[in-house]
mmCIF file of C-alpha atoms and ligand atoms in Angstrom:
data_model
loop_
_atom_site.group_PDB
_atom_site.id
_atom_site.type_symbol
_atom_site.label_atom_id
_atom_site.label_comp_id
_atom_site.label_asym_id
_atom_site.label_seq_id
_atom_site.Cartn_x
_atom_site.Cartn_y
_atom_site.Cartn_z
ATOM 1 C CA MET A 1 -25.671 -18.628 7.494
ATOM 2 C CA ARG A 2 -25.282 -14.929 8.197
ATOM 3 C CA ILE A 3 -24.419 -13.661 11.698
ATOM 4 C CA ASN A 4 -24.698 -9.922 12.403
ATOM 5 C CA VAL A 5 -22.785 -8.526 15.357
ATOM 6 C CA VAL A 6 -23.691 -5.142 16.840
ATOM 7 C CA THR A 7 -20.792 -3.808 18.924
ATOM 8 C CA ILE A 8 -18.850 -0.665 19.809
ATOM 9 C CA PHE A 9 -15.651 -2.701 19.256
ATOM 10 C CA PRO A 10 -15.772 -4.259 15.765
ATOM 11 C CA GLU A 11 -11.964 -4.516 15.810
ATOM 12 C CA TYR A 12 -12.275 -6.975 18.692
ATOM 13 C CA PHE A 13 -13.422 -9.617 16.193
ATOM 14 C CA SER A 14 -10.781 -9.353 13.475
ATOM 15 C CA SER A 15 -8.335 -12.073 14.480
ATOM 16 C CA PRO A 16 -10.848 -14.685 15.730
ATOM 17 C CA LEU A 17 -12.867 -14.358 12.524
ATOM 18 C CA GLU A 18 -9.751 -15.076 10.434
ATOM 19 C CA THR A 19 -8.607 -18.051 12.484
ATOM 20 C CA SER A 20 -9.186 -21.799 12.350
ATOM 21 C CA LEU A 21 -12.504 -23.255 11.222
ATOM 22 C CA VAL A 22 -14.401 -19.981 11.583
ATOM 23 C CA GLY A 23 -11.957 -18.395 9.106
ATOM 24 C CA LYS A 24 -12.317 -21.382 6.782
ATOM 25 C CA ALA A 25 -16.130 -21.363 6.994
ATOM 26 C CA ARG A 26 -16.139 -17.673 6.061
ATOM 27 C CA ALA A 27 -13.726 -18.234 3.175
ATOM 28 C CA ALA A 28 -15.920 -21.101 1.930
ATOM 29 C CA GLY A 29 -19.067 -18.944 2.142
ATOM 30 C CA THR A 30 -20.710 -21.293 4.673
ATOM 31 C CA LEU A 31 -20.635 -18.476 7.213
ATOM 32 C CA GLU A 32 -20.921 -14.739 6.708
ATOM 33 C CA VAL A 33 -20.245 -12.406 9.647
ATOM 34 C CA VAL A 34 -21.341 -8.771 9.308
ATOM 35 C CA LEU A 35 -19.961 -6.383 11.930
ATOM 36 C CA HIS A 36 -22.134 -3.348 12.714
ATOM 37 C CA ASP A 37 -20.313 -0.517 14.485
ATOM 38 C CA LEU A 38 -22.798 0.861 16.998
ATOM 39 C CA ARG A 39 -20.754 4.056 17.219
ATOM 40 C CA GLU A 40 -21.961 4.952 13.691
ATOM 41 C CA HIS A 41 -25.416 5.390 15.222
ATOM 42 C CA GLY A 42 -24.093 7.390 18.198
ATOM 43 C CA LYS A 43 -25.608 10.775 19.046
ATOM 44 C CA GLY A 44 -23.961 14.167 18.562
ATOM 45 C CA ALA A 45 -20.407 15.163 17.722
ATOM 46 C CA HIS A 46 -19.051 12.576 20.178
ATOM 47 C CA ARG A 47 -21.216 9.798 18.763
ATOM 48 C CA GLN A 48 -22.501 9.069 22.235
ATOM 49 C CA VAL A 49 -23.936 5.584 22.851
ATOM 50 C CA ASP A 50 -24.256 5.600 26.656
ATOM 51 C CA ASP A 51 -25.667 7.887 29.318
ATOM 52 C CA ALA A 52 -26.216 8.103 33.095
ATOM 53 C CA PRO A 53 -28.973 5.901 34.558
ATOM 54 C CA PHE A 54 -32.365 7.359 35.484
ATOM 55 C CA GLY A 55 -32.820 7.024 39.231
ATOM 56 C CA GLY A 56 -29.105 7.455 39.826
ATOM 57 C CA GLY A 57 -26.442 4.878 40.524
ATOM 58 C CA ALA A 58 -22.992 3.942 39.353
ATOM 59 C CA GLY A 59 -21.952 3.364 35.757
ATOM 60 C CA MET A 60 -23.442 4.162 32.398
ATOM 61 C CA VAL A 61 -26.321 2.623 30.478
ATOM 62 C CA MET A 62 -26.389 1.970 26.731
ATOM 63 C CA MET A 63 -28.933 4.286 25.119
ATOM 64 C CA VAL A 64 -32.001 2.960 23.312
ATOM 65 C CA GLU A 65 -31.727 5.259 20.272
ATOM 66 C CA PRO A 66 -28.403 4.123 18.740
ATOM 67 C CA LEU A 67 -29.355 0.477 19.326
ATOM 68 C CA ALA A 68 -32.804 1.023 17.788
ATOM 69 C CA ASP A 69 -31.204 2.611 14.714
ATOM 70 C CA ALA A 70 -28.761 -0.307 14.410
ATOM 71 C CA LEU A 71 -31.418 -2.979 14.961
ATOM 72 C CA ASP A 72 -34.334 -1.601 12.908
ATOM 73 C CA PRO A 73 -32.831 -2.828 9.601
ATOM 74 C CA LEU A 74 -32.198 -6.259 11.214
ATOM 75 C CA ASP A 75 -35.785 -6.823 12.354
ATOM 76 C CA GLU A 76 -36.208 -9.894 10.134
ATOM 77 C CA THR A 77 -33.375 -11.669 11.954
ATOM 78 C CA HIS A 78 -33.342 -13.510 15.281
ATOM 79 C CA ARG A 79 -31.908 -10.935 17.693
ATOM 80 C CA VAL A 80 -29.970 -12.015 20.759
ATOM 81 C CA LEU A 81 -28.664 -9.734 23.507
ATOM 82 C CA LEU A 82 -25.552 -10.823 25.439
ATOM 83 C CA THR A 83 -25.977 -9.845 29.083
ATOM 84 C CA PRO A 84 -25.147 -11.419 32.457
ATOM 85 C CA GLY A 85 -28.868 -11.148 33.239
ATOM 86 C CA GLY A 86 -29.839 -13.498 30.395
ATOM 87 C CA ARG A 87 -30.652 -17.202 30.385
ATOM 88 C CA PRO A 88 -27.457 -19.300 30.512
ATOM 89 C CA LEU A 89 -26.288 -20.290 27.024
ATOM 90 C CA ASP A 90 -26.410 -24.048 26.391
ATOM 91 C CA GLN A 91 -25.916 -26.579 23.594
ATOM 92 C CA ASP A 92 -29.642 -26.876 22.836
ATOM 93 C CA THR A 93 -29.752 -23.144 22.159
ATOM 94 C CA LEU A 94 -26.739 -23.323 19.819
ATOM 95 C CA ASP A 95 -28.319 -26.313 18.014
ATOM 96 C CA ARG A 96 -31.472 -24.258 17.488
ATOM 97 C CA TRP A 97 -29.635 -21.155 16.256
ATOM 98 C CA ALA A 98 -27.446 -23.171 13.866
ATOM 99 C CA THR A 99 -30.582 -23.917 11.800
ATOM 100 C CA LEU A 100 -31.325 -20.200 11.209
ATOM 101 C CA ASN A 101 -30.403 -18.245 8.086
ATOM 102 C CA ASP A 102 -29.843 -15.021 10.032
ATOM 103 C CA LEU A 103 -28.784 -14.427 13.613
ATOM 104 C CA THR A 104 -27.999 -11.055 15.203
ATOM 105 C CA LEU A 105 -25.806 -10.790 18.306
ATOM 106 C CA VAL A 106 -26.004 -7.554 20.279
ATOM 107 C CA CYS A 107 -23.074 -6.912 22.603
ATOM 108 C CA GLY A 108 -23.999 -5.023 25.756
ATOM 109 C CA ARG A 109 -21.362 -2.883 27.490
ATOM 110 C CA TYR A 110 -21.162 -0.597 30.508
ATOM 111 C CA GLU A 111 -23.473 -1.276 33.449
ATOM 112 C CA GLY A 112 -26.289 -2.369 31.207
ATOM 113 C CA VAL A 113 -28.626 -1.642 28.324
ATOM 114 C CA ASP A 114 -31.788 0.490 28.426
ATOM 115 C CA GLU A 115 -34.572 -2.030 29.111
ATOM 116 C CA ARG A 116 -36.594 -0.766 26.137
ATOM 117 C CA VAL A 117 -34.007 -2.381 23.871
ATOM 118 C CA ALA A 118 -34.667 -5.824 25.357
ATOM 119 C CA GLU A 119 -38.425 -5.222 25.314
ATOM 120 C CA HIS A 120 -38.785 -4.055 21.721
ATOM 121 C CA PHE A 121 -35.729 -5.107 19.710
ATOM 122 C CA ILE A 122 -34.557 -8.406 21.194
ATOM 123 C CA ASP A 123 -35.925 -11.951 20.866
ATOM 124 C CA GLU A 124 -33.720 -13.647 23.479
ATOM 125 C CA GLU A 125 -31.278 -12.595 26.196
ATOM 126 C CA VAL A 126 -28.424 -14.975 27.018
ATOM 127 C CA SER A 127 -25.515 -15.049 29.433
ATOM 128 C CA LEU A 128 -22.212 -16.919 29.191
ATOM 129 C CA GLY A 129 -22.431 -17.829 32.876
ATOM 130 C CA ASP A 130 -22.719 -16.530 36.406
ATOM 131 C CA TYR A 131 -19.917 -14.001 36.242
ATOM 132 C CA VAL A 132 -19.596 -10.496 34.860
ATOM 133 C CA LEU A 133 -17.377 -9.594 31.910
ATOM 134 C CA LEU A 134 -16.730 -6.142 30.474
ATOM 135 C CA GLY A 135 -19.214 -6.695 27.674
ATOM 136 C CA GLY A 136 -20.921 -9.148 25.360
ATOM 137 C CA GLU A 137 -18.115 -9.470 22.788
ATOM 138 C CA VAL A 138 -16.591 -12.660 24.250
ATOM 139 C CA GLY A 139 -20.072 -14.152 24.377
ATOM 140 C CA ALA A 140 -20.692 -13.234 20.742
ATOM 141 C CA LEU A 141 -17.448 -14.987 19.789
ATOM 142 C CA ALA A 142 -18.440 -18.041 21.821
ATOM 143 C CA ILE A 143 -21.753 -18.189 19.970
ATOM 144 C CA ILE A 144 -20.086 -17.717 16.573
ATOM 145 C CA GLU A 145 -17.736 -20.643 17.308
ATOM 146 C CA GLY A 146 -20.422 -22.846 18.818
ATOM 147 C CA VAL A 147 -22.784 -22.305 15.897
ATOM 148 C CA THR A 148 -20.149 -22.487 13.150
ATOM 149 C CA ARG A 149 -18.971 -25.962 14.126
ATOM 150 C CA LEU A 150 -22.552 -27.201 13.659
ATOM 151 C CA LEU A 151 -22.866 -25.885 10.097
ATOM 152 C CA THR A 152 -22.749 -28.585 7.431
ATOM 153 C CA GLY A 153 -19.230 -29.281 6.169
ATOM 154 C CA VAL A 154 -17.343 -27.281 8.812
ATOM 155 C CA VAL A 155 -16.235 -30.107 11.107
ATOM 156 C CA GLY A 156 -14.624 -32.975 9.187
ATOM 157 C CA ASN A 157 -16.160 -35.874 11.094
ATOM 158 C CA PRO A 158 -19.846 -35.225 11.902
ATOM 159 C CA LEU A 159 -19.648 -37.900 14.634
ATOM 160 C CA SER A 160 -17.488 -35.551 16.675
ATOM 161 C CA THR A 161 -20.340 -33.048 16.953
ATOM 162 C CA GLU A 162 -22.760 -35.859 17.795
ATOM 163 C CA THR A 163 -20.946 -37.668 20.586
ATOM 164 C CA GLU A 164 -19.508 -34.776 22.566
ATOM 165 C CA SER A 165 -20.233 -33.400 26.027
ATOM 166 C CA PHE A 166 -23.757 -32.118 26.712
ATOM 167 C CA ARG A 167 -25.440 -33.520 23.648
ATOM 168 C CA ASP A 168 -26.983 -36.319 25.727
ATOM 169 C CA GLY A 169 -26.778 -34.501 29.028
ATOM 170 C CA LEU A 170 -23.466 -36.014 30.189
ATOM 171 C CA LEU A 171 -19.898 -34.747 30.217
ATOM 172 C CA GLU A 172 -17.428 -36.398 27.876
ATOM 173 C CA GLU A 173 -15.168 -39.239 29.050
ATOM 174 C CA PRO A 174 -11.380 -38.692 29.332
ATOM 175 C CA GLN A 175 -9.454 -39.016 26.052
ATOM 176 C CA TYR A 176 -5.898 -40.235 25.466
ATOM 177 C CA THR A 177 -3.490 -40.400 22.565
ATOM 178 C CA ARG A 178 0.115 -41.582 22.132
ATOM 179 C CA PRO A 179 2.412 -42.218 23.905
ATOM 180 C CA SER A 180 0.788 -44.996 25.936
ATOM 181 C CA GLU A 181 3.058 -44.095 28.830
ATOM 182 C CA PHE A 182 4.449 -40.669 29.726
ATOM 183 C CA ARG A 183 6.555 -40.016 32.870
ATOM 184 C CA GLY A 184 5.195 -43.261 34.234
ATOM 185 C CA TRP A 185 1.548 -42.253 33.684
ATOM 186 C CA ALA A 186 -0.106 -44.999 31.674
ATOM 187 C CA VAL A 187 -3.203 -44.879 29.518
ATOM 188 C CA PRO A 188 -5.969 -47.062 31.056
ATOM 189 C CA ASP A 189 -5.442 -50.679 29.926
ATOM 190 C CA VAL A 190 -9.010 -51.091 28.724
ATOM 191 C CA LEU A 191 -8.486 -48.498 25.966
ATOM 192 C CA ARG A 192 -5.622 -50.570 24.553
ATOM 193 C CA SER A 193 -7.358 -53.922 24.994
ATOM 194 C CA GLY A 194 -9.071 -53.914 21.592
ATOM 195 C CA ASP A 195 -12.299 -55.049 23.309
ATOM 196 C CA HIS A 196 -14.836 -52.584 21.872
ATOM 197 C CA GLU A 197 -17.604 -53.627 24.211
ATOM 198 C CA LYS A 198 -15.402 -53.111 27.285
ATOM 199 C CA VAL A 199 -14.233 -49.763 25.926
ATOM 200 C CA ALA A 200 -17.837 -48.627 25.433
ATOM 201 C CA GLU A 201 -18.748 -49.734 28.989
ATOM 202 C CA TRP A 202 -15.710 -47.947 30.440
ATOM 203 C CA ARG A 203 -16.533 -44.740 28.562
ATOM 204 C CA GLU A 204 -20.140 -44.772 29.716
ATOM 205 C CA ALA A 205 -19.059 -45.291 33.341
ATOM 206 C CA GLN A 206 -16.546 -42.458 33.064
ATOM 207 C CA ARG A 207 -19.153 -40.134 31.604
ATOM 208 C CA LEU A 208 -21.566 -40.877 34.422
ATOM 209 C CA GLY A 209 -18.911 -40.654 37.159
ATOM 210 C CA ARG A 210 -17.562 -37.374 35.853
ATOM 211 C CA THR A 211 -20.978 -35.841 35.499
ATOM 212 C CA ARG A 212 -21.975 -36.950 39.011
ATOM 213 C CA GLU A 213 -18.792 -35.429 40.447
ATOM 214 C CA ARG A 214 -18.513 -32.203 38.456
ATOM 215 C CA ARG A 215 -22.004 -31.388 37.235
ATOM 216 C CA PRO A 216 -24.624 -33.115 39.405
ATOM 217 C CA ASP A 217 -27.106 -30.486 38.177
ATOM 218 C CA LEU A 218 -27.048 -32.170 34.733
ATOM 219 C CA LEU A 219 -28.318 -35.462 36.213
ATOM 220 C CA GLU A 220 -31.330 -33.962 37.951
HETATM 221 N N1 ADE B 301 -21.621 -9.206 29.435
HETATM 222 C C1 ADE B 301 -21.034 -9.081 30.645
HETATM 223 N N2 ADE B 301 -21.018 -10.233 31.306
HETATM 224 C C2 ADE B 301 -21.609 -11.145 30.484
HETATM 225 C C3 ADE B 301 -21.908 -12.528 30.599
HETATM 226 N N3 ADE B 301 -21.594 -13.235 31.684
HETATM 227 N N4 ADE B 301 -22.534 -13.120 29.576
HETATM 228 C C4 ADE B 301 -22.885 -12.429 28.482
HETATM 229 N N5 ADE B 301 -22.644 -11.115 28.303
HETATM 230 C C5 ADE B 301 -22.007 -10.480 29.307
#
């Protein structure tokens, strides 16, 4: 799979793209990430990519022209804009994108992006959540990680991408490893009982209880 990233900060991505399973997937050729420096399409001697908003107001708006020039050659790809005004990113969306050959992530910055970009150059707008960051770069990294772990051969045990939180609409149950007791805090007996049926029942109950308590919206 190839993921294009359009950003004014390509250097932001260097270490995360080298690290862990994303680095390995790139080295193995399972994943290719192409960074497109929006500044190269900037206007004038200062390579300007933002300007004051029509109608007045605080902050700067990313200009349509540099983004159009960057995105025109990528018009065969699925183009996603990262913006707090987008639809919240979820697992179903990552599952869908992980089946694509080409995905393009456009990182917004400043107070926003000229609406003509979203109208004419973007297929989907997504947000990381109901809070405002400085730009879309963290979101692009989140998507790269979330998609990469779904690519064939990246995660050792495919069961671990099948049984995790959200895939069936519930949060994951608590997990424990050795030691069985630490500072007097013991691992629940049932997990050490060897009774697989009881363990499965306990896990299901934990998943439901946790989801009810922390994310009742998922149960609706
Ligand atoms: N850019 C700024 N805030 C963002 C958010 N919450 N999600 C995606 N992109 C953003």
